[in-house]
GROMACS .gro file of C-alpha atoms in nm:
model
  416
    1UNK     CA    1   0.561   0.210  -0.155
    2UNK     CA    2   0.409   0.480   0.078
    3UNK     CA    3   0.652   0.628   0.295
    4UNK     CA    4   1.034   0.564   0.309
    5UNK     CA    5   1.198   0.488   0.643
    6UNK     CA    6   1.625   0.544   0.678
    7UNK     CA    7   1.731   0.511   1.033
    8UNK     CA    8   2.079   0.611   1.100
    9UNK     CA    9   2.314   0.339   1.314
   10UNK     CA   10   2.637   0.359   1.500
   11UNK     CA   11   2.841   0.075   1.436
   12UNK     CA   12   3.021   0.107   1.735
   13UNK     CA   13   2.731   0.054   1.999
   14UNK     CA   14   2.452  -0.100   1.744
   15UNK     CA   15   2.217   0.197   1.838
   16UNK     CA   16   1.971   0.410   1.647
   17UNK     CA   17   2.136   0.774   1.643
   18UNK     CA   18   1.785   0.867   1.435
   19UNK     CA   19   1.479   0.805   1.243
   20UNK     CA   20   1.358   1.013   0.931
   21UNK     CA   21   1.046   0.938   0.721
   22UNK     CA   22   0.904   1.118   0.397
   23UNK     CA   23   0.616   1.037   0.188
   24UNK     CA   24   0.721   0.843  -0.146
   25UNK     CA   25   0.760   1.118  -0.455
   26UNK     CA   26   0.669   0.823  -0.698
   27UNK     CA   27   0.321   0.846  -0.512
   28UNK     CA   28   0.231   1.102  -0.803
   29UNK     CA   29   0.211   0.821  -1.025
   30UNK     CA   30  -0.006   0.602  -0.826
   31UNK     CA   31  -0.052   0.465  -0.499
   32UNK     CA   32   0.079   0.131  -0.561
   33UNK     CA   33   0.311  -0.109  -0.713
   34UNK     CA   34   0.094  -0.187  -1.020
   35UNK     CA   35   0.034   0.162  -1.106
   36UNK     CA   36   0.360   0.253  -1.078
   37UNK     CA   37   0.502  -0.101  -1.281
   38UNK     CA   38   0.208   0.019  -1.548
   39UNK     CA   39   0.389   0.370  -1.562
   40UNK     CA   40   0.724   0.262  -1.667
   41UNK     CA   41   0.528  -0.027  -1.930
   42UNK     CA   42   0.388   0.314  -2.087
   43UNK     CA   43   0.663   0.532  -2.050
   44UNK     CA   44   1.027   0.521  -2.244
   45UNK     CA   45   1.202   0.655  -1.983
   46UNK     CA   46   0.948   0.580  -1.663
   47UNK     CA   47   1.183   0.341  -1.504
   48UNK     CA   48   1.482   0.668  -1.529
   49UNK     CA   49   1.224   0.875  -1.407
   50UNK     CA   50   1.058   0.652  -1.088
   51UNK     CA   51   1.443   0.578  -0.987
   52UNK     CA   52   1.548   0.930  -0.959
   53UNK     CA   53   1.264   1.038  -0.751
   54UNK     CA   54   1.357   0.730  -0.552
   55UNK     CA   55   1.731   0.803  -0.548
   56UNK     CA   56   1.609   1.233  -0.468
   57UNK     CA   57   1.378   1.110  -0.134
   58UNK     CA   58   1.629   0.879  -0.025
   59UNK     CA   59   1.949   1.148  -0.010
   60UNK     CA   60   1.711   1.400   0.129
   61UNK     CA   61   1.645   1.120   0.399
   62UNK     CA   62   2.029   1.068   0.439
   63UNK     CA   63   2.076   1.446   0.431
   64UNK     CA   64   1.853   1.472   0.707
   65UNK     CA   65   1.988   1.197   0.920
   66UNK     CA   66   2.314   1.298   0.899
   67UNK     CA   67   2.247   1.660   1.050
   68UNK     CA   68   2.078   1.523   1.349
   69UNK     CA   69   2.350   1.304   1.382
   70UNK     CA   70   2.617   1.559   1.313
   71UNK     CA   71   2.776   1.399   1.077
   72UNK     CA   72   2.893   1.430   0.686
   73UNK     CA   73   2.817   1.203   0.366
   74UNK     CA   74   3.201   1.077   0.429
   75UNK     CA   75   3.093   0.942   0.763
   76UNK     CA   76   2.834   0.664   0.628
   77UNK     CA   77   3.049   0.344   0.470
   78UNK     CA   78   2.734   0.057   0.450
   79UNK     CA   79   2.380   0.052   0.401
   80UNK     CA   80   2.146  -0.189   0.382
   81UNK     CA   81   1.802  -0.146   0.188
   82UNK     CA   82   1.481  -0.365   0.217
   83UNK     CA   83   1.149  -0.288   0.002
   84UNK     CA   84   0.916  -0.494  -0.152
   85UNK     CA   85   1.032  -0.633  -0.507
   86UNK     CA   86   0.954  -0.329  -0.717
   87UNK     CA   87   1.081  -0.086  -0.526
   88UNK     CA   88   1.418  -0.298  -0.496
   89UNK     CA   89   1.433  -0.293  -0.942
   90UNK     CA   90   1.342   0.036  -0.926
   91UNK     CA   91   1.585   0.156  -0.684
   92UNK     CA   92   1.854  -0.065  -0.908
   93UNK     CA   93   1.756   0.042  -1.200
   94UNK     CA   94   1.611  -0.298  -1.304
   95UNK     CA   95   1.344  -0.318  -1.555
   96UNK     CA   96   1.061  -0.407  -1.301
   97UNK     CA   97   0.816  -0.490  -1.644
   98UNK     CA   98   0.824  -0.867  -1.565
   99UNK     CA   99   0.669  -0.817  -1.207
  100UNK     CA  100   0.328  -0.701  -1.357
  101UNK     CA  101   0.240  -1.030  -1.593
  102UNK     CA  102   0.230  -1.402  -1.546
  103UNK     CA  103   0.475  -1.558  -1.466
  104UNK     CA  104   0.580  -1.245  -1.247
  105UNK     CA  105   0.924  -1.241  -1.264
  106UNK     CA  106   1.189  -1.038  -1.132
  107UNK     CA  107   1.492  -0.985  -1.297
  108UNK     CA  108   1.658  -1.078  -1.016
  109UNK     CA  109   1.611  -1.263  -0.639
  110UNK     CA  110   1.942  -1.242  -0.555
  111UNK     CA  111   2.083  -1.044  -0.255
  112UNK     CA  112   2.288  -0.763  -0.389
  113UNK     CA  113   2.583  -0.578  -0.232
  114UNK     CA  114   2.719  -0.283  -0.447
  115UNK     CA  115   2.846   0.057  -0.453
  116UNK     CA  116   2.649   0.325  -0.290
  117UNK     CA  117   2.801   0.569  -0.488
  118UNK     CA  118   2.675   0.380  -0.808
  119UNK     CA  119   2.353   0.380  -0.757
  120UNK     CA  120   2.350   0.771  -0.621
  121UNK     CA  121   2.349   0.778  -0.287
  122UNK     CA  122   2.543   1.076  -0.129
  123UNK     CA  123   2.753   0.892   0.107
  124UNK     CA  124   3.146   0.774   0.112
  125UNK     CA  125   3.237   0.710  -0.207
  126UNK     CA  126   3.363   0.341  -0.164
  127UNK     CA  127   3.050   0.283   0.072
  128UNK     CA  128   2.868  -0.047   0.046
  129UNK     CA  129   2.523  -0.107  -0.010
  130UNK     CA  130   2.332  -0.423   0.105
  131UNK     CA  131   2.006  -0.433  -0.081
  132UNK     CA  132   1.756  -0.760   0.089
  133UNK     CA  133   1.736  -1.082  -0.096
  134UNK     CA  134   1.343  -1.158  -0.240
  135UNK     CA  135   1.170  -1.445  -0.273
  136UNK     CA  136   0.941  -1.366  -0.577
  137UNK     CA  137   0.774  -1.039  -0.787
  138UNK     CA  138   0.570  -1.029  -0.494
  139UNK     CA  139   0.781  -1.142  -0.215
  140UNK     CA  140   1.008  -0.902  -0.140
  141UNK     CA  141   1.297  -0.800   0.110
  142UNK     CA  142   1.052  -0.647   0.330
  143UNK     CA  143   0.897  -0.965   0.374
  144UNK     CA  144   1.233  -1.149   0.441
  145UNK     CA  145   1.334  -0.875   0.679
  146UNK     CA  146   1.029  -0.883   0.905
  147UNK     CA  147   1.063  -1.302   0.897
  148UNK     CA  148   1.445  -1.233   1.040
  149UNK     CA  149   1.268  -0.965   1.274
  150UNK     CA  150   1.009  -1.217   1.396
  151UNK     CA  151   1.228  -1.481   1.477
  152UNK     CA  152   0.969  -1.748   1.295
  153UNK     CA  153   1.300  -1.914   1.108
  154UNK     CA  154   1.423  -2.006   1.496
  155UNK     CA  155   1.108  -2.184   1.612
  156UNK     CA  156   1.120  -2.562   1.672
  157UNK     CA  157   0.763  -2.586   1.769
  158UNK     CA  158   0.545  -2.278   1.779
  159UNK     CA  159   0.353  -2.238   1.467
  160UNK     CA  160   0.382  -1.840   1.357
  161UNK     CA  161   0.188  -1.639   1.185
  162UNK     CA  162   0.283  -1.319   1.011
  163UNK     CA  163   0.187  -1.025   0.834
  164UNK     CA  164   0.277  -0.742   0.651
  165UNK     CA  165  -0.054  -0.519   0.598
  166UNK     CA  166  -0.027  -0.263   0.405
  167UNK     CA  167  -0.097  -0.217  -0.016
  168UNK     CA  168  -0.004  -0.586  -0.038
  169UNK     CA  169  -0.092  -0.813   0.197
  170UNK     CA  170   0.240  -1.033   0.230
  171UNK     CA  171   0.157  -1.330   0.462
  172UNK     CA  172   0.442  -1.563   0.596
  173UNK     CA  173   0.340  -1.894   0.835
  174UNK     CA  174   0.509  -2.187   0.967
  175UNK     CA  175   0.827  -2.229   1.178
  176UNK     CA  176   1.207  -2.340   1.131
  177UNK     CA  177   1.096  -2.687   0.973
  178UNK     CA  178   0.876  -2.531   0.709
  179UNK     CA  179   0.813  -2.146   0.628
  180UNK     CA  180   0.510  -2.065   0.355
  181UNK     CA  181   0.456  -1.728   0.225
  182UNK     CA  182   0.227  -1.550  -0.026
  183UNK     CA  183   0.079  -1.173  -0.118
  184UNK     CA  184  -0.256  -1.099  -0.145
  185UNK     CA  185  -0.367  -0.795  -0.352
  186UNK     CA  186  -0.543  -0.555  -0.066
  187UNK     CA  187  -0.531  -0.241  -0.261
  188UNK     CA  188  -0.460   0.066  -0.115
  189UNK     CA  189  -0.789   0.051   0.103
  190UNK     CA  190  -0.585  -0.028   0.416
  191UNK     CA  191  -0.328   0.280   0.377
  192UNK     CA  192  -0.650   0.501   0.363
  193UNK     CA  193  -0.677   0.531  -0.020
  194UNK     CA  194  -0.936   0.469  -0.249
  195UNK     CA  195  -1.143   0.576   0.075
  196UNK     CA  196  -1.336   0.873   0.000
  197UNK     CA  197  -1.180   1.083   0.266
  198UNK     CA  198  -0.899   0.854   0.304
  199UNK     CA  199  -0.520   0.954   0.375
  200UNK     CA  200  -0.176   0.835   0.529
  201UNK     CA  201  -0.076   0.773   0.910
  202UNK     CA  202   0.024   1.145   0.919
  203UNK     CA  203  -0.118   1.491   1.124
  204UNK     CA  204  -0.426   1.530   1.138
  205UNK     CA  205  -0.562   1.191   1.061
  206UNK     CA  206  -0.810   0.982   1.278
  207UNK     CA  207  -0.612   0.703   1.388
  208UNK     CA  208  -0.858   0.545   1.645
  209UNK     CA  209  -1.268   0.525   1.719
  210UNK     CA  210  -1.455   0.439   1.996
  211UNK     CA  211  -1.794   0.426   2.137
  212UNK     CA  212  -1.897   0.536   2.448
  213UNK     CA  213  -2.234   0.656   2.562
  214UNK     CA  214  -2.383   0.617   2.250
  215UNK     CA  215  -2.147   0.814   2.045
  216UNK     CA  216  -1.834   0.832   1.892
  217UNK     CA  217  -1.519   0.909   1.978
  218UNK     CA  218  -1.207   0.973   1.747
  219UNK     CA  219  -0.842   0.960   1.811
  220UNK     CA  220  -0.647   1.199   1.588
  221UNK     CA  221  -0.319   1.210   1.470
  222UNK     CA  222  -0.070   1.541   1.657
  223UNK     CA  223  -0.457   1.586   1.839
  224UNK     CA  224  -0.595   1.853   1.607
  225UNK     CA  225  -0.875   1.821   1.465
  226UNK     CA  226  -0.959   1.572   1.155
  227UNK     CA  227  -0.877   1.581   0.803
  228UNK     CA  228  -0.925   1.219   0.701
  229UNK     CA  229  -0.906   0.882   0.805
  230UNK     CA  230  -0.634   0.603   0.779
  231UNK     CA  231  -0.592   0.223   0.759
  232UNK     CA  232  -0.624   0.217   1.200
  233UNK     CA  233  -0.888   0.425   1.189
  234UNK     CA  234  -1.078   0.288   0.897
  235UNK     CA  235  -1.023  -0.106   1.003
  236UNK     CA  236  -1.128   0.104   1.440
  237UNK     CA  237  -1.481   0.245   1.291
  238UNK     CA  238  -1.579  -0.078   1.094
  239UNK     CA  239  -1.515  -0.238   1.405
  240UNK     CA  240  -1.705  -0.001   1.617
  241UNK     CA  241  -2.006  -0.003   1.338
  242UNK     CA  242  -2.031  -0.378   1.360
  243UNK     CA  243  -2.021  -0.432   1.695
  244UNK     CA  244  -2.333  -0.108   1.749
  245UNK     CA  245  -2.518  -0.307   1.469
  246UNK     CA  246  -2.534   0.051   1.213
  247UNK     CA  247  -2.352  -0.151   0.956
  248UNK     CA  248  -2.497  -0.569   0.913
  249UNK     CA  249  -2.246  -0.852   0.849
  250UNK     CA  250  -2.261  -0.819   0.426
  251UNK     CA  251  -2.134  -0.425   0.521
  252UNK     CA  252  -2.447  -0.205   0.468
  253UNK     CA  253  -2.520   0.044   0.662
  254UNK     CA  254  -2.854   0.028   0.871
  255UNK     CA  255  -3.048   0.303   0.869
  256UNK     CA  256  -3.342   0.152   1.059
  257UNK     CA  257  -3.206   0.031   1.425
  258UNK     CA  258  -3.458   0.049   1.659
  259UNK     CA  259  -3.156   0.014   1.967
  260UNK     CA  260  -3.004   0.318   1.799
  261UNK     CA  261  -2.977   0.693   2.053
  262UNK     CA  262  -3.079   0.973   1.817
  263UNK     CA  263  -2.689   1.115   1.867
  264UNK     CA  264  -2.664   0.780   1.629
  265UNK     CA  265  -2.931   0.833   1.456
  266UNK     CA  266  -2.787   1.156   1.347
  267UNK     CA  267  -2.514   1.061   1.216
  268UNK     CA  268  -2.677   0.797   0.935
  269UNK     CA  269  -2.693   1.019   0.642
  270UNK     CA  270  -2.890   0.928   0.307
  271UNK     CA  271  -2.660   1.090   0.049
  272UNK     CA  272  -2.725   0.989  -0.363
  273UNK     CA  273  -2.951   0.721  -0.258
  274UNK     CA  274  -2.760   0.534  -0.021
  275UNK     CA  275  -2.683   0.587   0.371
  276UNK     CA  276  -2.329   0.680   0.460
  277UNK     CA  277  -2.153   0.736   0.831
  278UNK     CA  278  -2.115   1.104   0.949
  279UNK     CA  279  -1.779   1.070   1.106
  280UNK     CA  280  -1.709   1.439   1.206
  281UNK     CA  281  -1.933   1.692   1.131
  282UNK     CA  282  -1.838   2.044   0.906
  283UNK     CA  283  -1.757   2.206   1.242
  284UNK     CA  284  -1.579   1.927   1.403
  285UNK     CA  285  -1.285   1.876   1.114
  286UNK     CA  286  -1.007   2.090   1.014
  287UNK     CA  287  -1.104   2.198   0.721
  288UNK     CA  288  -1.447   2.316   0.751
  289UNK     CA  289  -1.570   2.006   0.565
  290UNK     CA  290  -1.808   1.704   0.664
  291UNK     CA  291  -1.576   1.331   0.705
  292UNK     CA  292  -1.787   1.051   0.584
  293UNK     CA  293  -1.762   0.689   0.612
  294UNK     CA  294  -1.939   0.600   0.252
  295UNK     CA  295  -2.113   0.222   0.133
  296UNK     CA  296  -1.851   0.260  -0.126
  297UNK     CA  297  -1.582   0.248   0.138
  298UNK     CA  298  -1.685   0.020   0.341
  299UNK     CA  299  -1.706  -0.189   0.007
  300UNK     CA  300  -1.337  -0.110  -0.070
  301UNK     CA  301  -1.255  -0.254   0.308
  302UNK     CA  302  -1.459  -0.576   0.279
  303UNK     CA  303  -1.218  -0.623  -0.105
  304UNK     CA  304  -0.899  -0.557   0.105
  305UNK     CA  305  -0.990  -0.796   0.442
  306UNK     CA  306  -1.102  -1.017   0.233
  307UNK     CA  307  -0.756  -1.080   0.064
  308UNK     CA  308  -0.594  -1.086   0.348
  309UNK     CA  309  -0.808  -1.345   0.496
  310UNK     CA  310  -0.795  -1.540   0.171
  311UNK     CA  311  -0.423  -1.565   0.186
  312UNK     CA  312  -0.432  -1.682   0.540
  313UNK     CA  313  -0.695  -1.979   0.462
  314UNK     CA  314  -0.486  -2.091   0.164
  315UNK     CA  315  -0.168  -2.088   0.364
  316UNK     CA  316  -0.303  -2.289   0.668
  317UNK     CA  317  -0.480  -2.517   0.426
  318UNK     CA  318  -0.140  -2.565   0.263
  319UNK     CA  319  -0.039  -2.648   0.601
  320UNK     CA  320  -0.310  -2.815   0.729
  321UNK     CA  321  -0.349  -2.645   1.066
  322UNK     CA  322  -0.630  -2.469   1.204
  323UNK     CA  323  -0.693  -2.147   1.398
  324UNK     CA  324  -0.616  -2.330   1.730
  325UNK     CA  325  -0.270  -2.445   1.586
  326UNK     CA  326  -0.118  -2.086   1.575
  327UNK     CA  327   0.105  -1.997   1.827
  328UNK     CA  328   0.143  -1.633   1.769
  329UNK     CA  329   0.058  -1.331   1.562
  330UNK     CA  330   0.302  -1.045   1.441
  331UNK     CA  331   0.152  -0.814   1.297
  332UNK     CA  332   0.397  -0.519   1.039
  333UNK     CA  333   0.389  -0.285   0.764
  334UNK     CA  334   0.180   0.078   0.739
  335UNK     CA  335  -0.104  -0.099   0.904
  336UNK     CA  336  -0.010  -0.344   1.138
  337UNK     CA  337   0.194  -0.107   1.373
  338UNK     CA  338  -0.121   0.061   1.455
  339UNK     CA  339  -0.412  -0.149   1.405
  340UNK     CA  340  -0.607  -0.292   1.724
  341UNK     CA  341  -0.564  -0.651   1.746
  342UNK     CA  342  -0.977  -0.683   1.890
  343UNK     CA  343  -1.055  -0.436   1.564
  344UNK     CA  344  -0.854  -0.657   1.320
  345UNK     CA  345  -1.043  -0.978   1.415
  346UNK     CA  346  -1.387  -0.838   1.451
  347UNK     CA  347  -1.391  -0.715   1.088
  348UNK     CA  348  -1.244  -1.039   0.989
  349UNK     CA  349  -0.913  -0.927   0.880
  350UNK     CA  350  -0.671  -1.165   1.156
  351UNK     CA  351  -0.788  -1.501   1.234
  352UNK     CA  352  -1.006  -1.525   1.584
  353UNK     CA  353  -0.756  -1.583   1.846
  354UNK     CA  354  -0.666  -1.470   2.209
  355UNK     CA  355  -0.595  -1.114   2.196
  356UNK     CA  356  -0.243  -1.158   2.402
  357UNK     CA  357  -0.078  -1.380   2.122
  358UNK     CA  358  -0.118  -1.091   1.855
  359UNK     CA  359   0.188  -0.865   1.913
  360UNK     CA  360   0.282  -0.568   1.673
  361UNK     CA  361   0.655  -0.629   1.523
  362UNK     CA  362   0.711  -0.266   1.461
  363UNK     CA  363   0.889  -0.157   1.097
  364UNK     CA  364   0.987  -0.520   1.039
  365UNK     CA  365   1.111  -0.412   0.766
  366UNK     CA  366   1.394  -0.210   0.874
  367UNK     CA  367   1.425  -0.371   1.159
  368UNK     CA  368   1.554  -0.691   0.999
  369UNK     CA  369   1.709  -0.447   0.816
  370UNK     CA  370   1.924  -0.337   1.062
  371UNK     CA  371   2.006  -0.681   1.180
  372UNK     CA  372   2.158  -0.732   0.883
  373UNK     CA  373   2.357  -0.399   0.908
  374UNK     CA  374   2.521  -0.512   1.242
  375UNK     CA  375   2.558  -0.879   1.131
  376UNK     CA  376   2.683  -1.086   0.857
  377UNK     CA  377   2.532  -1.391   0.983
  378UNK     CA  378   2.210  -1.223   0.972
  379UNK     CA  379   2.273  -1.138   0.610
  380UNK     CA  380   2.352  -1.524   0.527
  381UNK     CA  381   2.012  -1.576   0.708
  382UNK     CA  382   1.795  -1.394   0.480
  383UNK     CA  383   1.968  -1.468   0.208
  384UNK     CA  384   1.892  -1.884   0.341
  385UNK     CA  385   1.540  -1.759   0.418
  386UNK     CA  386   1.501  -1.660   0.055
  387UNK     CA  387   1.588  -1.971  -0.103
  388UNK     CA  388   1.393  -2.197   0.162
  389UNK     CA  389   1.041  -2.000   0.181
  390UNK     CA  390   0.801  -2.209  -0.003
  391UNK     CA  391   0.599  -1.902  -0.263
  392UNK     CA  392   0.192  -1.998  -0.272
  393UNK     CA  393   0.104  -1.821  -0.551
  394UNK     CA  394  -0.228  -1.734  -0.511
  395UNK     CA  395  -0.322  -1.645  -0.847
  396UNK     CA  396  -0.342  -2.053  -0.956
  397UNK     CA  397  -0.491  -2.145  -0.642
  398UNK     CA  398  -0.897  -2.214  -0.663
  399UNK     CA  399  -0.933  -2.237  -0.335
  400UNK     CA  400  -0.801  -1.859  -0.316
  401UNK     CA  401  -1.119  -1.736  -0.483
  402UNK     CA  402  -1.321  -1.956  -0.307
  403UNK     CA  403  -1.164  -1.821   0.034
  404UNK     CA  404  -1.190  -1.464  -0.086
  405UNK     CA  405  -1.577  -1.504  -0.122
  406UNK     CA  406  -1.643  -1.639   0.192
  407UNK     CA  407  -1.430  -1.378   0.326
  408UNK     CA  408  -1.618  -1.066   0.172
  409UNK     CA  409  -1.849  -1.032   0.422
  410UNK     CA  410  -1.779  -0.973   0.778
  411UNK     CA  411  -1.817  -1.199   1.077
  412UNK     CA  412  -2.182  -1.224   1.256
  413UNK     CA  413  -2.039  -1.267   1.619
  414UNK     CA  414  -1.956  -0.958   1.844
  415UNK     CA  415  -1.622  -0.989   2.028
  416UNK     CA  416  -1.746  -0.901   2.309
   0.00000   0.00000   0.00000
């Protein structure tokens, strides 16, 4: 939905020649799925329009992969794609309208293999292209791809938890004997919008926070100074602002701490009534301006976690396990590369676990993507994995909205 990954692979070897990624140029008409599925419902010709900005970014991707691989549009014969659901119709030119309303259906869950060349990509003309079976409107071949790239599908015994975290939060758990998945609505929060000075995993963005002597330290993005914050860094200075006691368990920001240095102290600013976070002062950022860590987005993180954390509880209710019963963590999508496991739990956004059984599974995405590329049996798994994956659908589940309350505010204990 964000950004758009295309890796470039040799057939002959199985390795990655290259790696090119570009911001999404359907972003100008929203951040998200819904926005963008709203767009076409308004628009005569949105869905022609959405699908050849896709179809632009995605040859300018290829274009791009090709030269560092030294190589022409002739030279590339299969593809394989893998997006969430929407992206998949748009990218196919299928109305997507029946995604946005109850019942939420696609037009289609099938895996698809057709020509490249039809749907205008600028590669051989009798290439094919492989584009990810879904499961649901919701469910898509990302989803499916990071389950192949987990390995989840091959366990006998371990009990495995997954997730995707980015604008949706698409949750898989279970094992080979039964695999449950659902997508919670996290809004754009963890990406870094809807945050005040929110932005993208890109330069200049603060990635990291800690605390050390009584003040703050930021990691930045190409190690410039800031410009913004993003999902790592948002989900890293919640953390860090829980565990120094400046912002309670509901999420409000404490003005009052009697433990607090006055380099703290400092940086509690009442702004329009309410306190915010000074994150980097006017002379500490890029662009001359003051980074603040607002009530309002802290609000907008406690309405994302608490999706997330709402789909988990339904699913392991579903399966009636527990927190002890999960075997392992993987962690995907624009957030869950980056995101600190220890961070993650102590805003209440991953179940309380051991630290060493949360691992990061990379893109998941395209890297089940590329298992399909190099083999067919992979491609007969996911397309297996799409019709076996029991769909929660959270939207018809009461105890959903009774999870997602309890899960609005954050947890009491320190980590550590």
């Amino acid at each position: 939905t964000s950004p758009l990954v295309g890796k470039l692979i040799s057939l002959l070897d199985g390795n990655e020649i290259a790696a090119i990624s570009r911001l999404n140029s359907q972003s100008k008409y929203g951040s998200n799925v819904i926005s963008r599925l709203q767009y076409v419902k308004e628009n005569s010709k949105g869905l022609q329009r959405l699908n050849e900005l896709l179809i632009r970014d995605l040859n300018r991707v290829t274009k791009r992969l090709l030269y560092v691989g030294g190589l022409q549009p002739e030279d590339i014969f299969i593809g394989v794609a893998a997006g969430n659901t929407t992206m998949q119709h748009l990218l196919l030119r299928f109305d997507p309208r029946g995604i946005a309303q109850a019942p939420f259906n696609p037009v289609s869950t099938d895996g698809m293999i057709v020509k490249a060349g039809d749907v205008g990509l600028e590669v051989h003309p009798e290439a094919l292209l492989y584009v990810m079976p879904t499961r649901s409107g919701y469910i898509g071949g990302d989803l499916i791809s990071a389950v192949l790239a987990s390995g989840a599908a091959e366990q006998d015994d371990q009990m495995i938890l997954g997730m995707d975290l980015g604008t949706n939060g698409e949750i898989f758990l279970g094992n080979r004997k039964r695999l449950l998945t659902c997508s919670a609505a996290a809004g754009p929060a963890l990406e870094g919008a809807k945050i005040s000075q929110g932005m993208i995993a890109r330069s200049g963005a603060i990635e990291g926070v800690s605390s050390e002597n009584g003040d703050f330290s930021c990691r930045v993005i190409s190690n410039i100074k800031p410009k913004g914050i993003c999902g790592s860094g948002l989900v890293d200075l919640a953390a860090v602002l829980l565990h120094t006691g400046i912002v309670d368990h509901e999420g409000l920001i404490q003005p009052d701490l009697e433990n607090t240095n006055s380099i703290t102290k400092a940086r509690i600013i009442e702004r329009l009534g309410v306190y915010d976070f000074l994150v980097a002062g006017a002379d500490e950022s890029l662009d001359g301006k003051p980074i603040y860590l607002t009530q309002q987005d802290i609000r907008e993180l406690q309405l994302a976690k608490g999706a997330v954390a709402a789909g988990v509880k339904t699913l392991m209710e579903e399966m009636g396990i527990g927190v002890d019963d999960i075997d392992r963590i993987y962690l995907a999508g624009a957030l869950g590369n980056y995101v600190h496991p220890l961070s993650a739990m102590r805003i209440g956004l991953i179940p309380r676990v051991r630290p060493g059984i949360v691992q990061s599974l990379g893109n998941a995405a395209s890297t089940g993507a590329s298992m399909v590329l190099l083999s067919k049996a992979h491609w007969q798994k996911a397309n297996d994995l799409a019709h076996s994956i029991e769909h929660i659908e959270l939207s018809t589940r009461l105890d959903f909205n009774d999870y997602f309350v309890e899960s609005l505010n954050f947890p009491e204990e320190n980590l550590w």
